[in-house]
Amino acid sequence: MKNKIESIKKYCNSLTSYSRYKTREVYIGDIPLGGNNPIRIQSMTTTNTMDTIATVEQSIRMIKAGCDYIRITAPSINEAKNLLNIKNELRKRGFNTPLIADIHYTPNAAEVAARIVEKVRINPGNFVDKKKFQIVEYTDEQYNEELEKIREKLIPLIKICKEYGTALRIGTNHGSLSDRIMSRYGDTPFGMVESALEFLRICREENFHSIVLSMKASNPQVMVQAYRLLVNKMEEEGMNYPLHLGVTEAGFGEDGRIKSAAGIGTLLEDGLGDTIRVSLTEEPEFEVPVAKILVNRYKGRENHKPIIDIEENPINPFEYKRRETFEVSNIGGATVPKVIADFSEEVISLSLMKSIGYNYSEKIDKWLLTDSAADIIYLGKKDFPFEPPPNLKLIFDYEKWIHLNDRTKGFPFYKNVYEFLNAEANSFTINFIELNIDEIFLDEFENVKNNFSVVFVINTDNLHGMAEQRRIFFELILRDIKNPVIIKRFYENIDEEELRLYSATDFGALFIDGFGDGVWINAKDKYGNNISREFLNKTSFGILQAARVRITKTEYIACPSCGRTLFDLVEVTNKIRKRTEHLKGVKIAIMGCIVNGPGEMADADYGYVGSGPGKITLYKGKEIVKRNISDQNALDELIELIKNDGKWIERGEN
């Protein structure tokens, strides 16, 4: 029975021992991916495809930054034909990087492009289907009629790809599932996977196997679940096509990087992924260094310290369910995950408190808190020099806490189980006990598990740290241990960009699986200095937001721009952020064109979508509320829409 259950849940080689998941090799021009090849990096041009020189020059910048492949949009036959001019100019300048045509809605453009470039990407949600976003019941006969229409459009493209040696990416987007898929499977990872499999089965019937698959979503939870499920379904049917990883519409700046790392990094941790694209609302060459940092982390990862194996995954890896815990003084249970600030090596001051969201006002003699104010401060052996803000928890090392004049002013931190069991006294309210993986298998651990005053703090020094900490959570579930758990990591010899991406991967992967009741990050740079507490605090809250477990700010689902874009995405996104970034928990999608716009509205409260030169269409969810309004008035109209829904607040009110 165990083997049966394991096969149902399987999506990678191992949950405890790192290795790349072996896929079939697919050649993209002269640069293959999958098989034993390194993980390839790609990005997408943002220029007008009809502007040959601009596209070529941007492509060269991307190649020099480290792109293995260059993707270019071809929304119509004219752009598809111009790919030949772009390719010839690149070759003339000495660049032989394979090109990929990005196609939506236009099978005839795909057929043209397939004769020119090395790979064509099609979106199964809009390659043939015309979406009306109406949920209707399809009979089996109607469903099969729709599949036959796909076959009629897809087979000519397959034949051209076979003749010209062109690869094909079947790229599902969460935001553009067809009405047929939505009616039968809903807006789910299952629907995303089936959308791709419909096309894949036709390719296999035609004995065409130069295929790459992707399951992109702007929600990292959905994205991770869809890729896992895709691998699981391929395993069932004896397939192993390579995977293109990406979080679509990740956004701008630090938020885009954190969200991308949470999604892409989670899958890389389990050995999945053969090529990646980090989708940022920035110039495409800026995406490449981020992708490199993510990929390079896994060189030598297989040499990690062994982790105790597990026969069966105790959770469903294809659905989100938070691990069940009891609450210990507002930690765990149904409460949001907490953020811990480590002041044990800091000079504690009002300015340091401000860096973690606490601003003291002498005028009113009160602490003013931001939405991203840390919940707990670890002081180690230090004293807190002034009266703390209400509800802020202070943690002291046990040997400091035991000598406090008033032990109710803080809570003890025990460096291991033995210290807790041998302590002169424990807190009646909360006791924090640090654990590594070995300690949960000790006999003494039985004396602390399910103690209603204990919060565990798990740490790791394993190179494969996420998997080791996940293994701790697996063991807790298998043994029905329900104490809340703070996840703690220490990074050293690291810069801020690496820290942002590594921590988003390590913590994001655990939170996406429903694990963790708090974040505790410590880090030192390459000179041995502490990385600023403000940076760590912002990163911690950013990770929780990306994993969708604690929302503390406005979320922007912004596409990364391409040749289809009808306005300057960076400029417009910044403009919208400036006016709306104080709207906690509101999700706004900013889309340069109609391709993913309506679909991605499903994961946003409001949508701002380019619908023509100088024209914007506003959405509420998937519904159009204002069509083709002037871009001069569109932002004001968006704000009016938010106000009418009662979701607008003036700055300072929250």
XYZ file of C-alpha atoms in Angstrom:
654
model
C 0.000 0.000 0.000
C 2.845 2.407 0.790
C 4.281 2.087 -2.708
C 0.876 2.908 -4.150
C 0.522 6.021 -1.982
C 4.068 7.121 -2.755
C 3.503 6.813 -6.510
C 0.357 8.902 -6.181
C 2.347 11.693 -4.495
C 5.663 11.374 -6.350
C 6.975 14.437 -8.178
C 10.764 14.293 -7.717
C 13.581 11.794 -7.200
C 13.785 12.237 -3.442
C 12.474 14.496 -0.706
C 15.693 14.179 1.297
C 18.597 13.563 -1.115
C 19.242 16.235 -3.747
C 19.522 15.197 -7.395
C 18.316 16.654 -10.673
C 15.158 15.062 -12.028
C 16.205 13.433 -15.306
C 14.201 14.550 -18.318
C 14.653 13.734 -21.980
C 17.074 15.883 -23.932
C 15.551 18.374 -26.351
C 17.688 20.374 -28.763
C 16.971 24.077 -29.140
C 19.213 24.826 -32.087
C 22.692 23.781 -30.996
C 21.996 24.269 -27.267
C 20.167 21.282 -25.773
C 18.274 21.309 -22.511
C 17.109 18.514 -20.250
C 19.049 15.283 -19.900
C 22.435 15.893 -18.306
C 22.700 19.480 -19.529
C 23.001 22.429 -17.135
C 19.914 24.468 -16.300
C 19.541 26.977 -19.123
C 18.673 30.648 -18.647
C 16.452 32.676 -20.926
C 14.590 35.957 -21.110
C 12.269 37.816 -23.481
C 12.695 40.985 -25.497
C 10.479 43.983 -24.756
C 10.991 45.833 -28.036
C 8.567 46.009 -30.954
C 9.332 42.883 -32.987
C 8.959 44.899 -36.195
C 11.854 47.089 -35.062
C 14.634 44.762 -36.178
C 17.630 46.758 -34.970
C 16.166 47.579 -31.543
C 15.267 43.922 -31.031
C 18.695 42.748 -32.156
C 20.531 45.200 -29.899
C 18.416 44.297 -26.895
C 18.956 40.596 -27.659
C 22.720 41.149 -27.691
C 22.557 42.811 -24.265
C 20.626 39.792 -23.006
C 23.103 37.344 -24.546
C 26.046 39.193 -23.009
C 24.274 39.086 -19.640
C 24.134 35.286 -19.929
C 20.990 34.240 -21.807
C 21.174 30.812 -23.432
C 17.971 31.482 -25.390
C 16.197 34.662 -26.535
C 12.400 34.732 -26.726
C 10.617 37.236 -28.982
C 6.896 37.829 -29.286
C 5.186 37.244 -32.634
C 1.551 38.296 -32.219
C 0.793 38.194 -35.967
C 2.192 36.887 -39.242
C 4.068 40.134 -39.911
C 6.083 39.847 -36.688
C 6.629 36.144 -37.334
C 8.063 36.910 -40.765
C 10.326 39.607 -39.345
C 11.965 37.044 -37.081
C 14.026 36.080 -40.112
C 15.444 39.608 -40.385
C 16.219 39.607 -36.669
C 17.889 36.218 -36.879
C 19.957 37.182 -39.921
C 21.138 40.413 -38.289
C 22.141 38.570 -35.125
C 24.053 35.976 -37.132
C 25.712 38.736 -39.140
C 26.935 40.266 -35.869
C 28.330 36.918 -34.764
C 25.599 35.775 -32.345
C 24.179 32.276 -32.842
C 21.973 32.123 -29.756
C 18.778 30.137 -30.439
C 15.606 32.182 -30.827
C 12.153 31.341 -29.503
C 8.931 32.752 -30.930
C 6.203 33.507 -28.390
C 2.765 32.904 -29.911
C -0.734 33.583 -28.617
C -4.029 33.305 -30.547
C -2.415 32.961 -34.002
C -1.635 29.401 -35.213
C -0.734 30.768 -38.653
C 1.978 32.967 -37.102
C 3.306 29.917 -35.267
C 3.594 28.032 -38.547
C 5.584 30.879 -40.086
C 7.842 31.225 -37.047
C 8.508 27.474 -36.846
C 10.284 27.674 -40.216
C 12.606 30.414 -38.924
C 13.431 30.073 -35.230
C 14.674 27.173 -33.136
C 11.672 26.926 -30.838
C 8.058 28.088 -30.747
C 6.092 28.672 -27.556
C 2.332 28.248 -27.723
C -0.218 28.758 -24.951
C -2.789 25.931 -24.939
C -5.352 28.222 -23.353
C -5.548 30.577 -26.321
C -3.904 28.854 -29.282
C -7.295 27.692 -30.560
C -9.848 28.448 -27.849
C -11.614 31.775 -27.695
C -12.423 32.527 -24.075
C -15.671 34.164 -23.042
C -15.139 33.399 -19.336
C -18.459 31.665 -19.094
C -18.598 28.549 -16.965
C -20.811 26.083 -18.800
C -21.244 22.342 -18.614
C -19.624 20.564 -21.557
C -20.987 17.162 -22.516
C -18.383 14.551 -23.450
C -19.389 14.993 -27.068
C -18.920 18.782 -26.938
C -15.623 18.363 -25.123
C -14.315 15.972 -27.768
C -15.449 18.320 -30.544
C -13.285 21.048 -28.974
C -10.331 18.665 -28.808
C -10.786 17.871 -32.482
C -10.517 21.601 -33.281
C -7.222 21.676 -31.402
C -5.997 18.692 -33.381
C -6.857 20.402 -36.694
C -4.835 23.514 -35.764
C -1.958 21.801 -33.976
C -1.044 18.993 -36.391
C 0.059 21.337 -39.227
C 2.397 23.090 -36.742
C 3.751 19.740 -35.521
C 4.551 18.680 -39.085
C 6.466 21.900 -39.728
C 8.372 21.530 -36.446
C 9.351 17.985 -37.402
C 10.459 19.069 -40.872
C 12.553 22.030 -39.669
C 13.852 20.521 -36.416
C 11.997 23.135 -34.355
C 11.193 22.507 -30.712
C 7.828 23.368 -29.175
C 7.023 24.694 -25.722
C 3.523 23.971 -24.524
C 3.254 26.776 -22.003
C 0.190 26.813 -19.780
C -0.656 30.052 -17.984
C -2.905 29.998 -14.937
C -4.434 33.224 -16.198
C -5.493 31.957 -19.624
C -7.188 28.609 -19.172
C -9.907 27.890 -21.723
C -13.590 27.856 -20.905
C -13.579 24.121 -21.591
C -10.853 23.472 -19.017
C -12.405 25.881 -16.520
C -15.782 24.168 -16.805
C -14.405 20.705 -16.086
C -11.419 21.302 -13.790
C -11.835 24.848 -12.538
C -9.163 27.469 -12.051
C -6.817 24.905 -10.499
C -3.396 23.241 -10.923
C -5.285 20.192 -12.189
C -6.823 22.327 -14.917
C -3.442 23.795 -15.836
C -1.890 20.355 -16.202
C -4.758 18.935 -18.228
C -4.604 21.976 -20.525
C -1.021 21.043 -21.447
C -1.661 17.307 -21.585
C -4.385 17.771 -24.207
C -1.764 19.237 -26.540
C 0.961 16.853 -25.431
C -1.119 13.770 -26.219
C -1.650 14.991 -29.770
C 2.096 15.573 -30.173
C 2.824 12.066 -28.962
C 0.268 10.571 -31.328
C 2.175 12.314 -34.132
C 5.473 10.908 -32.783
C 6.768 14.405 -32.040
C 8.826 14.681 -28.869
C 10.890 17.891 -29.133
C 8.714 19.371 -26.420
C 9.237 21.560 -23.355
C 6.469 22.146 -20.801
C 5.660 24.999 -18.415
C 2.996 25.740 -15.802
C 3.219 29.450 -15.036
C 1.159 31.405 -12.520
C 1.528 34.694 -10.676
C 0.710 32.884 -7.434
C 3.781 30.839 -6.370
C 1.588 28.367 -4.471
C -0.417 27.540 -7.586
C 2.693 27.487 -9.769
C 4.553 25.030 -7.514
C 1.560 22.723 -7.174
C 0.983 22.695 -10.944
C 4.581 21.764 -11.809
C 4.610 19.019 -9.197
C 1.345 17.646 -10.498
C 2.619 17.804 -14.091
C 5.661 15.690 -13.204
C 3.417 13.283 -11.308
C 1.118 12.857 -14.313
C 4.076 12.426 -16.680
C 5.458 9.721 -14.391
C 2.106 7.931 -14.542
C 2.147 7.971 -18.337
C 5.850 7.187 -18.792
C 6.836 10.683 -19.962
C 9.745 12.900 -18.930
C 9.697 16.102 -20.997
C 11.907 18.976 -19.808
C 10.480 21.795 -17.700
C 10.644 25.547 -18.213
C 10.178 27.217 -14.812
C 8.815 30.683 -14.153
C 6.487 32.762 -11.986
C 4.596 34.899 -14.461
C 3.925 38.572 -13.749
C 6.215 38.423 -10.694
C 6.503 42.204 -10.664
C 9.130 44.823 -9.920
C 12.158 45.167 -7.636
C 12.486 43.214 -4.408
C 8.893 41.898 -4.506
C 9.385 40.428 -7.973
C 12.639 38.798 -6.950
C 11.200 37.310 -3.760
C 8.117 35.982 -5.512
C 10.205 34.467 -8.326
C 12.580 32.797 -5.873
C 9.712 31.419 -3.786
C 8.251 29.706 -6.845
C 11.264 28.784 -8.961
C 13.523 28.072 -5.979
C 11.019 25.711 -4.359
C 11.101 23.521 -7.469
C 14.867 23.769 -7.940
C 15.278 22.531 -4.354
C 13.669 19.247 -5.391
C 15.763 18.940 -8.556
C 13.045 20.098 -10.966
C 13.660 22.489 -13.840
C 15.703 22.474 -17.038
C 15.419 26.128 -18.059
C 14.217 29.173 -16.127
C 13.067 32.687 -16.833
C 12.693 35.250 -14.042
C 9.856 37.564 -15.122
C 10.498 41.043 -13.761
C 8.929 44.351 -14.768
C 12.390 45.633 -15.699
C 14.735 45.537 -18.666
C 15.200 41.872 -19.625
C 18.964 41.866 -19.160
C 18.340 42.609 -15.455
C 16.448 39.316 -15.135
C 19.486 37.248 -16.091
C 21.730 37.874 -13.028
C 18.809 36.939 -10.784
C 18.309 33.694 -12.684
C 22.022 32.943 -12.457
C 22.044 33.342 -8.672
C 19.101 30.965 -8.360
C 20.627 28.323 -10.640
C 24.240 28.490 -9.475
C 23.242 27.670 -5.911
C 22.755 24.025 -6.886
C 26.248 23.373 -8.170
C 27.613 20.748 -5.801
C 24.345 20.523 -3.847
C 24.366 16.714 -4.169
C 27.344 16.675 -1.743
C 25.166 17.718 1.192
C 25.178 15.966 4.560
C 22.780 12.975 4.461
C 19.233 13.545 5.676
C 17.185 10.759 7.260
C 15.108 9.246 4.472
C 11.319 9.119 4.516
C 9.216 6.385 2.951
C 6.105 8.405 2.342
C 5.279 12.085 2.023
C 2.816 12.775 4.870
C 1.210 15.738 3.082
C -0.517 16.223 -0.259
C 2.106 18.160 -2.285
C -0.499 19.286 -4.838
C -2.744 21.236 -2.455
C -2.096 23.837 0.230
C -2.992 22.933 3.789
C -1.383 24.618 6.758
C 0.122 22.241 9.311
C -2.198 21.953 12.300
C -0.751 23.404 15.513
C -2.069 24.591 18.833
C -1.680 28.271 19.677
C 0.895 29.403 22.216
C 0.213 33.026 23.157
C -0.621 34.193 19.618
C 1.962 31.974 17.909
C 0.702 29.085 15.787
C -2.884 27.922 15.599
C -4.890 30.111 13.226
C -2.649 33.165 13.734
C -0.428 34.533 10.966
C 3.272 33.549 10.946
C 5.399 35.867 13.062
C 8.600 37.775 12.223
C 11.510 37.667 14.665
C 14.175 40.382 14.814
C 17.518 39.320 16.288
C 19.050 42.134 18.370
C 21.511 39.928 20.254
C 24.491 41.531 18.481
C 23.020 44.997 17.942
C 23.287 48.263 19.859
C 19.637 48.706 20.764
C 18.322 52.189 20.017
C 15.205 53.974 18.868
C 16.593 54.096 15.331
C 17.112 50.320 15.397
C 13.509 49.896 16.548
C 12.392 52.118 13.685
C 14.187 49.804 11.245
C 11.815 46.983 12.219
C 8.636 49.054 12.104
C 8.436 50.750 15.535
C 8.613 54.541 15.647
C 8.484 56.184 19.051
C 6.671 59.538 19.224
C 7.829 61.702 22.113
C 4.980 64.099 21.456
C 2.266 61.591 22.311
C 4.526 59.213 24.274
C 3.456 56.237 22.160
C 4.888 53.704 19.777
C 3.615 53.977 16.197
C 3.674 50.675 14.305
C 3.859 50.003 10.585
C 2.135 47.013 8.967
C 5.571 45.412 8.724
C 6.526 45.684 12.383
C 8.376 42.646 13.733
C 6.396 40.638 16.274
C 9.226 39.297 18.455
C 12.703 40.515 19.399
C 15.442 38.122 20.453
C 17.829 39.881 22.860
C 20.117 37.022 23.885
C 21.971 38.277 26.932
C 21.132 41.964 26.385
C 18.740 44.198 28.297
C 15.974 46.126 26.562
C 16.775 49.772 27.432
C 13.265 51.250 27.445
C 9.646 50.303 27.903
C 8.768 47.995 24.977
C 5.814 48.568 22.665
C 2.598 46.779 23.682
C 2.276 43.204 22.371
C 5.948 43.039 21.354
C 7.431 39.822 22.738
C 10.990 39.847 24.089
C 13.074 36.659 24.171
C 16.158 36.246 26.365
C 18.625 33.397 26.605
C 17.559 31.189 29.508
C 20.563 32.115 31.655
C 19.623 35.812 31.251
C 15.888 35.291 31.710
C 16.253 33.283 34.930
C 17.946 36.295 36.569
C 15.420 38.922 35.459
C 13.765 40.815 38.298
C 10.435 40.338 36.550
C 10.347 37.210 34.390
C 6.954 38.168 33.009
C 8.710 40.912 30.993
C 10.163 38.341 28.605
C 10.370 34.697 27.632
C 13.209 32.168 27.814
C 15.089 30.723 24.851
C 16.659 27.319 25.452
C 19.511 26.258 23.180
C 18.399 22.604 23.268
C 15.991 20.139 24.857
C 18.397 19.293 27.685
C 18.601 22.911 28.834
C 14.809 23.126 28.993
C 14.440 19.856 30.915
C 17.198 20.728 33.392
C 16.159 24.357 33.886
C 15.573 25.790 37.327
C 12.342 27.273 36.018
C 10.289 27.577 32.843
C 7.885 30.240 31.679
C 4.201 29.549 32.323
C 3.401 31.261 29.012
C 5.990 30.553 26.279
C 9.224 28.592 26.194
C 11.269 28.723 22.985
C 13.403 25.606 22.403
C 15.910 25.432 19.563
C 16.058 22.085 17.756
C 18.128 20.475 15.053
C 17.041 17.363 13.194
C 18.972 14.987 15.449
C 17.220 16.159 18.612
C 13.729 15.197 17.491
C 14.858 11.557 17.464
C 16.194 11.679 21.051
C 14.324 9.939 23.857
C 14.344 13.213 25.810
C 12.316 14.878 23.050
C 9.344 12.799 24.174
C 9.298 14.882 27.388
C 8.787 18.201 25.599
C 6.626 17.374 22.580
C 3.048 18.693 22.753
C 3.877 20.753 25.841
C 1.352 23.578 25.512
C 3.877 26.251 26.510
C 6.590 25.217 24.017
C 7.382 26.784 20.657
C 10.114 25.019 18.702
C 12.756 26.975 16.790
C 14.284 24.740 14.119
C 17.713 25.418 12.689
C 20.008 23.742 10.167
C 23.566 23.965 8.903
C 22.980 21.432 6.118
C 23.855 22.498 2.568
C 20.437 21.083 1.671
C 18.868 23.000 4.531
C 15.320 23.420 3.234
C 14.959 19.656 2.773
C 16.381 18.987 6.247
C 13.972 21.419 7.881
C 11.109 20.003 5.812
C 12.089 16.553 7.104
C 11.636 17.873 10.652
C 8.112 18.996 9.771
C 7.389 15.605 8.199
C 8.436 13.894 11.421
C 6.289 16.194 13.541
C 3.267 15.380 11.384
C 3.928 11.644 11.405
C 4.141 11.695 15.219
C 1.132 13.997 15.663
C 3.223 16.693 17.358
C 1.400 20.024 17.149
C 3.714 22.575 18.744
C 4.145 25.788 16.724
C 7.481 26.043 14.889
C 9.632 29.083 14.105
C 11.938 28.528 11.116
C 15.421 29.912 11.706
C 18.277 30.257 9.204
C 21.734 31.813 9.379
C 23.492 32.929 6.181
C 27.060 34.109 5.972
C 29.484 35.341 3.323
C 26.531 36.589 1.334
C 25.389 39.827 -0.331
C 21.897 41.288 -0.124
C 20.732 40.053 -3.532
C 21.832 36.490 -2.775
C 20.276 36.664 0.688
C 16.960 37.870 -0.696
C 16.819 35.010 -3.214
C 18.197 32.254 -0.987
C 15.955 33.066 1.978
C 12.887 33.431 -0.275
C 13.654 29.950 -1.586
C 14.348 28.332 1.792
C 11.495 29.858 3.749
C 9.112 30.215 0.800
C 9.346 26.506 -0.023
C 8.322 25.577 3.522
C 5.501 28.103 3.811
C 4.136 27.075 0.401
C 3.769 23.563 1.828
C 1.935 24.886 4.890
C 4.901 24.651 7.266
C 6.076 27.275 9.723
C 4.665 29.721 12.238
C 7.462 32.269 12.119
C 10.549 33.591 10.304
C 13.926 34.188 11.964
C 16.728 35.273 9.614
C 20.289 36.122 10.585
C 22.955 37.015 8.037
C 26.487 38.322 7.694
C 27.971 39.791 4.534
C 31.245 38.838 2.853
C 33.163 41.032 5.306
C 31.621 39.449 8.401
C 29.284 42.372 9.110
C 25.644 41.907 10.081
C 23.297 42.600 7.200
C 20.948 45.393 8.240
C 17.978 44.501 10.350
C 15.758 46.699 8.162
C 16.682 44.607 5.123
C 16.047 41.337 6.980
C 12.706 42.595 8.290
C 11.501 43.706 4.849
C 12.665 40.438 3.323
C 10.876 38.395 5.997
C 7.556 40.115 5.392
C 8.111 39.908 1.632
C 8.550 36.133 1.852
C 5.353 35.710 3.864
C 3.467 37.810 1.326
C 4.887 35.901 -1.655
C 3.897 32.593 -0.055
C 0.396 34.023 0.556
C 0.476 33.316 4.291
C 0.583 36.898 5.610
C -0.459 39.936 3.603
C 0.924 43.243 4.876
C 0.976 45.439 1.786
C -0.564 46.047 -1.590
C 0.312 43.311 -4.062
C 1.077 44.071 -7.697
C 0.792 41.397 -10.367
C 2.772 43.092 -13.120
C 3.740 41.449 -16.392
C 7.406 41.665 -17.433
C 6.697 43.491 -20.697
C 7.346 42.274 -24.240
C 6.817 43.438 -27.803
C 3.042 43.234 -27.347
C 3.058 45.800 -24.530
C 1.008 48.905 -25.229
C 2.543 51.242 -22.633
C 5.714 51.709 -20.580
C 5.155 49.090 -17.885
C 7.893 50.262 -15.542
C 6.703 53.874 -15.623
C 3.024 52.984 -15.253
C 3.659 50.419 -12.511
C 5.638 52.978 -10.512
C 2.853 55.533 -10.995
C 0.195 53.114 -9.760
C 2.374 52.007 -6.827
C 2.918 55.616 -5.746
C -0.837 56.190 -5.450
C -1.924 52.801 -4.065
C 0.921 51.170 -2.113
C -0.745 51.935 1.229
C -3.765 49.720 0.466
C -2.928 46.692 2.599
C -4.068 43.406 1.071
C -5.405 44.848 -2.195
C -4.119 43.039 -5.318
C -3.727 45.077 -8.510
C -2.737 43.506 -11.827
C -0.950 45.693 -14.374
C -0.882 44.063 -17.818
C 0.655 45.501 -20.943
C -1.758 43.734 -23.281
C -4.742 41.419 -23.413
C -2.827 38.101 -23.649
C -2.756 37.212 -19.963
C -4.746 40.153 -18.681
C -8.269 38.789 -18.216
C -7.090 35.450 -16.879
C -4.670 36.818 -14.330
C -7.474 39.057 -13.087
C -8.687 35.884 -11.361
C -5.868 36.300 -8.869
C -6.234 40.063 -8.500
C -8.897 42.397 -7.158
C -8.418 44.922 -9.968
C -6.800 44.932 -13.365
C -5.241 47.721 -15.428
C -4.807 46.313 -18.955
C -3.552 47.875 -22.172
C -6.257 47.492 -24.826
C -4.908 49.738 -27.580
C -2.532 52.651 -28.143
C -3.300 55.129 -25.364
C -6.238 53.005 -24.199
C -6.750 51.130 -20.936
C -9.421 48.654 -19.904
C -10.157 48.278 -16.186
C -11.226 44.984 -14.660
C -12.723 43.905 -11.383
C -11.678 40.286 -11.080
C -12.311 38.911 -14.559
C -15.101 41.355 -15.321
C -14.569 44.427 -17.494
C -15.919 47.498 -15.736
C -14.484 50.275 -17.966
C -13.446 49.644 -21.536
C -10.946 51.569 -23.699
C -10.603 54.641 -21.501
C -7.835 57.172 -22.038
C -4.547 56.341 -20.339
C -4.508 59.955 -19.104
C -7.497 59.265 -16.853
C -7.094 55.540 -16.228
C -5.319 55.729 -12.860
C -7.903 58.145 -11.445
C -10.647 55.846 -12.741
C -8.951 52.854 -11.073
C -8.808 54.676 -7.745
C -12.466 55.667 -8.096
C -13.322 52.009 -8.686
C -11.468 51.001 -5.501
C -13.260 53.754 -3.578
C -16.663 52.620 -4.826
C -15.900 49.134 -3.518
C -15.121 50.517 -0.078
C -11.511 49.331 -0.198
C -9.898 52.749 -0.352
C -8.342 54.327 2.711
C -6.435 57.564 3.015
C -2.774 57.341 3.957
C -2.227 57.166 7.686
C -5.655 55.674 8.432
C -4.318 52.128 8.735
